[in-house]
Amino acid sequence: MFKKVLLILIIFILIHDLVVFAEMPKAYGDEKEIWEYLSKYSPSDKITAGIMGYFFRESRMKSTAVAGWGDRNLNLSKDICETFTKQIDEGLKDGSTREMFVILISETYGGYGLGQWYSYNYLEHLYDLAQEENKSIGDVELQCKFVIESLQKNEELWEELLECNTAIQCGRRIGMKYDCTDEEGAEAIAGFALLYYEKFHGGEK
């Protein structure tokens, strides 16, 4: 009897996982790679999962995404996203493309990278970090390091994230206080955060 109950429970869990992830839209980037890079800089899997939820909603994990690969309309094709990134990278060494990158994204396209950053402040810091580390602005690890650094600079939010008990709480706070989205958007981020926590916490299932 016990074996039958155990078997039913295992089947139920497997079906649950398949249904949950079947409902999740496709990611355009390597989720496991992004998780691992974030984990290098993040103090907890809960915070890592919260950021993953944020990245997924914003860009579907596409580090060169321009103008919204997430819930927004896609204004530029994949090829144009890659071409734009290469054009900006060509001027990284001498900083000649910094102003173009910041103005085009903030005033015309409306977002860049995993987090679809669009404010002057974030874009300038992302560009400067890429220049400092001699990496592409579309580099996945660079953007993972950048998001952790920018979250830490918001001391109040960072303290709240450290005190969160669940990935859902982390995702919700990132959505409301970092992404500055509405309540519906924050709940979506929180939901994705939970899915990523269940998938990667303690090793991929």
CSV table of N, CA, C and O in Angstrom, one decimal, residues 54 98 101-102 105-106 111-112 115-130 137 142-143 146-154 157 174 177-180:
chain,number,residue,atom,x,y,z
A,54,TYR,N,12.7,38.2,-13.1
A,54,TYR,CA,12.7,39.6,-13.7
A,54,TYR,C,13.3,39.5,-15.1
A,54,TYR,O,12.7,40.1,-16.1
A,98,ARG,N,29.2,55.6,-26.6
A,98,ARG,CA,28.5,55.7,-25.3
A,98,ARG,C,27.2,56.5,-25.4
A,98,ARG,O,26.1,56.1,-25.0
A,101,PHE,N,24.5,54.8,-27.6
A,101,PHE,CA,23.9,53.7,-26.9
A,101,PHE,C,22.8,54.2,-26.0
A,101,PHE,O,21.7,53.8,-26.0
A,102,VAL,N,23.2,55.2,-25.1
A,102,VAL,CA,22.3,55.7,-24.1
A,102,VAL,C,21.1,56.3,-24.7
A,102,VAL,O,19.9,56.1,-24.3
A,105,ILE,N,18.7,53.9,-26.9
A,105,ILE,CA,17.9,52.9,-26.1
A,105,ILE,C,16.9,53.7,-25.2
A,105,ILE,O,15.7,53.3,-25.2
A,106,SER,N,17.3,54.7,-24.6
A,106,SER,CA,16.4,55.4,-23.6
A,106,SER,C,15.3,56.2,-24.3
A,106,SER,O,14.2,56.3,-23.8
A,111,GLY,N,14.6,49.9,-24.2
A,111,GLY,CA,15.2,48.9,-23.3
A,111,GLY,C,16.3,48.1,-24.0
A,111,GLY,O,16.2,47.8,-25.2
A,112,TYR,N,17.2,47.6,-23.2
A,112,TYR,CA,18.3,46.8,-23.7
A,112,TYR,C,18.7,45.7,-22.7
A,112,TYR,O,18.7,45.9,-21.5
A,115,GLY,N,17.7,42.7,-18.6
A,115,GLY,CA,16.8,43.5,-17.8
A,115,GLY,C,16.0,44.6,-18.5
A,115,GLY,O,15.3,45.3,-17.9
A,116,GLN,N,16.2,44.7,-19.9
A,116,GLN,CA,15.6,45.8,-20.6
A,116,GLN,C,15.8,47.1,-19.9
A,116,GLN,O,14.8,47.9,-19.8
A,117,TRP,N,17.0,47.4,-19.6
A,117,TRP,CA,17.3,48.7,-18.9
A,117,TRP,C,17.1,49.8,-19.9
A,117,TRP,O,17.5,49.7,-21.1
A,118,TYR,N,16.6,50.9,-19.4
A,118,TYR,CA,16.2,52.0,-20.3
A,118,TYR,C,16.6,53.4,-19.7
A,118,TYR,O,16.6,54.4,-20.4
A,119,SER,N,16.9,53.5,-18.4
A,119,SER,CA,17.2,54.8,-17.8
A,119,SER,C,18.6,55.2,-18.2
A,119,SER,O,19.5,54.3,-18.3
A,120,TYR,N,18.9,56.5,-18.2
A,120,TYR,CA,20.2,56.9,-18.5
A,120,TYR,C,21.2,56.4,-17.5
A,120,TYR,O,22.3,55.9,-17.9
A,121,ASN,N,20.9,56.4,-16.3
A,121,ASN,CA,21.8,55.9,-15.2
A,121,ASN,C,22.2,54.5,-15.4
A,121,ASN,O,23.4,54.2,-15.4
A,122,TYR,N,21.3,53.6,-15.6
A,122,TYR,CA,21.6,52.2,-15.8
A,122,TYR,C,22.4,51.9,-17.1
A,122,TYR,O,23.3,51.2,-17.1
A,123,LEU,N,22.0,52.6,-18.2
A,123,LEU,CA,22.6,52.4,-19.4
A,123,LEU,C,24.1,52.9,-19.4
A,123,LEU,O,25.0,52.2,-20.0
A,124,GLU,N,24.3,54.0,-18.8
A,124,GLU,CA,25.7,54.5,-18.7
A,124,GLU,C,26.5,53.6,-17.8
A,124,GLU,O,27.7,53.3,-18.2
A,125,HIS,N,26.0,53.1,-16.8
A,125,HIS,CA,26.8,52.2,-15.9
A,125,HIS,C,27.1,50.9,-16.6
A,125,HIS,O,28.1,50.3,-16.5
A,126,LEU,N,26.1,50.4,-17.4
A,126,LEU,CA,26.3,49.1,-18.1
A,126,LEU,C,27.4,49.3,-19.1
A,126,LEU,O,28.3,48.4,-19.3
A,127,TYR,N,27.3,50.4,-19.8
A,127,TYR,CA,28.3,50.7,-20.9
A,127,TYR,C,29.7,50.8,-20.2
A,127,TYR,O,30.7,50.2,-20.7
A,128,ASP,N,29.8,51.5,-19.2
A,128,ASP,CA,31.1,51.8,-18.5
A,128,ASP,C,31.7,50.5,-17.9
A,128,ASP,O,32.9,50.2,-18.0
A,129,LEU,N,30.8,49.6,-17.4
A,129,LEU,CA,31.3,48.3,-16.9
A,129,LEU,C,31.8,47.4,-18.1
A,129,LEU,O,32.9,46.8,-17.9
A,130,ALA,N,31.1,47.4,-19.2
A,130,ALA,CA,31.6,46.7,-20.4
A,130,ALA,C,32.9,47.2,-20.8
A,130,ALA,O,33.8,46.5,-21.2
A,137,ILE,N,28.7,44.6,-24.6
A,137,ILE,CA,27.6,45.1,-23.7
A,137,ILE,C,26.5,44.0,-23.6
A,137,ILE,O,25.7,44.0,-22.7
A,142,LEU,N,28.5,39.7,-17.8
A,142,LEU,CA,28.6,41.1,-17.5
A,142,LEU,C,27.3,41.7,-17.0
A,142,LEU,O,27.3,42.4,-16.0
A,143,GLN,N,26.2,41.3,-17.7
A,143,GLN,CA,24.9,41.8,-17.3
A,143,GLN,C,24.4,41.2,-15.9
A,143,GLN,O,23.8,41.9,-15.2
A,146,PHE,N,26.3,43.2,-13.4
A,146,PHE,CA,25.7,44.5,-13.4
A,146,PHE,C,24.5,44.6,-12.6
A,146,PHE,O,24.3,45.5,-11.8
A,147,VAL,N,23.6,43.6,-12.8
A,147,VAL,CA,22.3,43.7,-12.1
A,147,VAL,C,22.5,43.5,-10.6
A,147,VAL,O,21.8,44.2,-9.8
A,148,ILE,N,23.4,42.7,-10.1
A,148,ILE,CA,23.7,42.5,-8.7
A,148,ILE,C,24.2,43.8,-8.2
A,148,ILE,O,23.8,44.3,-7.1
A,149,GLU,N,25.2,44.4,-8.9
A,149,GLU,CA,25.8,45.7,-8.4
A,149,GLU,C,24.8,46.8,-8.3
A,149,GLU,O,24.8,47.6,-7.3
A,150,SER,N,23.9,46.9,-9.3
A,150,SER,CA,22.9,47.9,-9.3
A,150,SER,C,21.8,47.7,-8.2
A,150,SER,O,21.3,48.7,-7.6
A,151,LEU,N,21.5,46.5,-7.9
A,151,LEU,CA,20.6,46.2,-6.8
A,151,LEU,C,21.2,46.5,-5.5
A,151,LEU,O,20.6,47.1,-4.6
A,152,GLN,N,22.5,46.2,-5.3
A,152,GLN,CA,23.2,46.5,-4.1
A,152,GLN,C,23.3,48.0,-3.8
A,152,GLN,O,23.3,48.5,-2.7
A,153,LYS,N,23.4,48.8,-4.9
A,153,LYS,CA,23.4,50.3,-4.7
A,153,LYS,C,22.1,50.9,-4.1
A,153,LYS,O,22.1,51.9,-3.5
A,154,ASN,N,21.1,50.1,-4.4
A,154,ASN,CA,19.8,50.5,-3.8
A,154,ASN,C,19.7,49.8,-2.4
A,154,ASN,O,19.2,48.7,-2.2
A,157,LEU,N,16.4,48.4,-0.8
A,157,LEU,CA,15.9,47.3,-1.5
A,157,LEU,C,16.8,46.1,-1.3
A,157,LEU,O,16.3,44.9,-1.0
A,174,ILE,N,11.7,42.9,-6.5
A,174,ILE,CA,12.5,43.4,-7.6
A,174,ILE,C,11.5,44.0,-8.6
A,174,ILE,O,11.9,45.0,-9.2
A,177,LYS,N,10.2,47.5,-6.9
A,177,LYS,CA,11.2,48.5,-6.5
A,177,LYS,C,12.4,48.7,-7.4
A,177,LYS,O,13.2,49.7,-7.2
A,178,TYR,N,12.7,47.7,-8.3
A,178,TYR,CA,13.8,47.8,-9.2
A,178,TYR,C,13.3,48.0,-10.6
A,178,TYR,O,13.7,49.0,-11.3
A,179,ASP,N,12.4,47.2,-11.0
A,179,ASP,CA,11.9,47.3,-12.4
A,179,ASP,C,10.8,48.4,-12.4
A,179,ASP,O,10.5,48.9,-13.5
A,180,CYS,N,10.2,48.7,-11.3
A,180,CYS,CA,9.2,49.8,-11.2
A,180,CYS,C,8.0,49.4,-12.0
A,180,CYS,O,7.4,50.3,-12.7
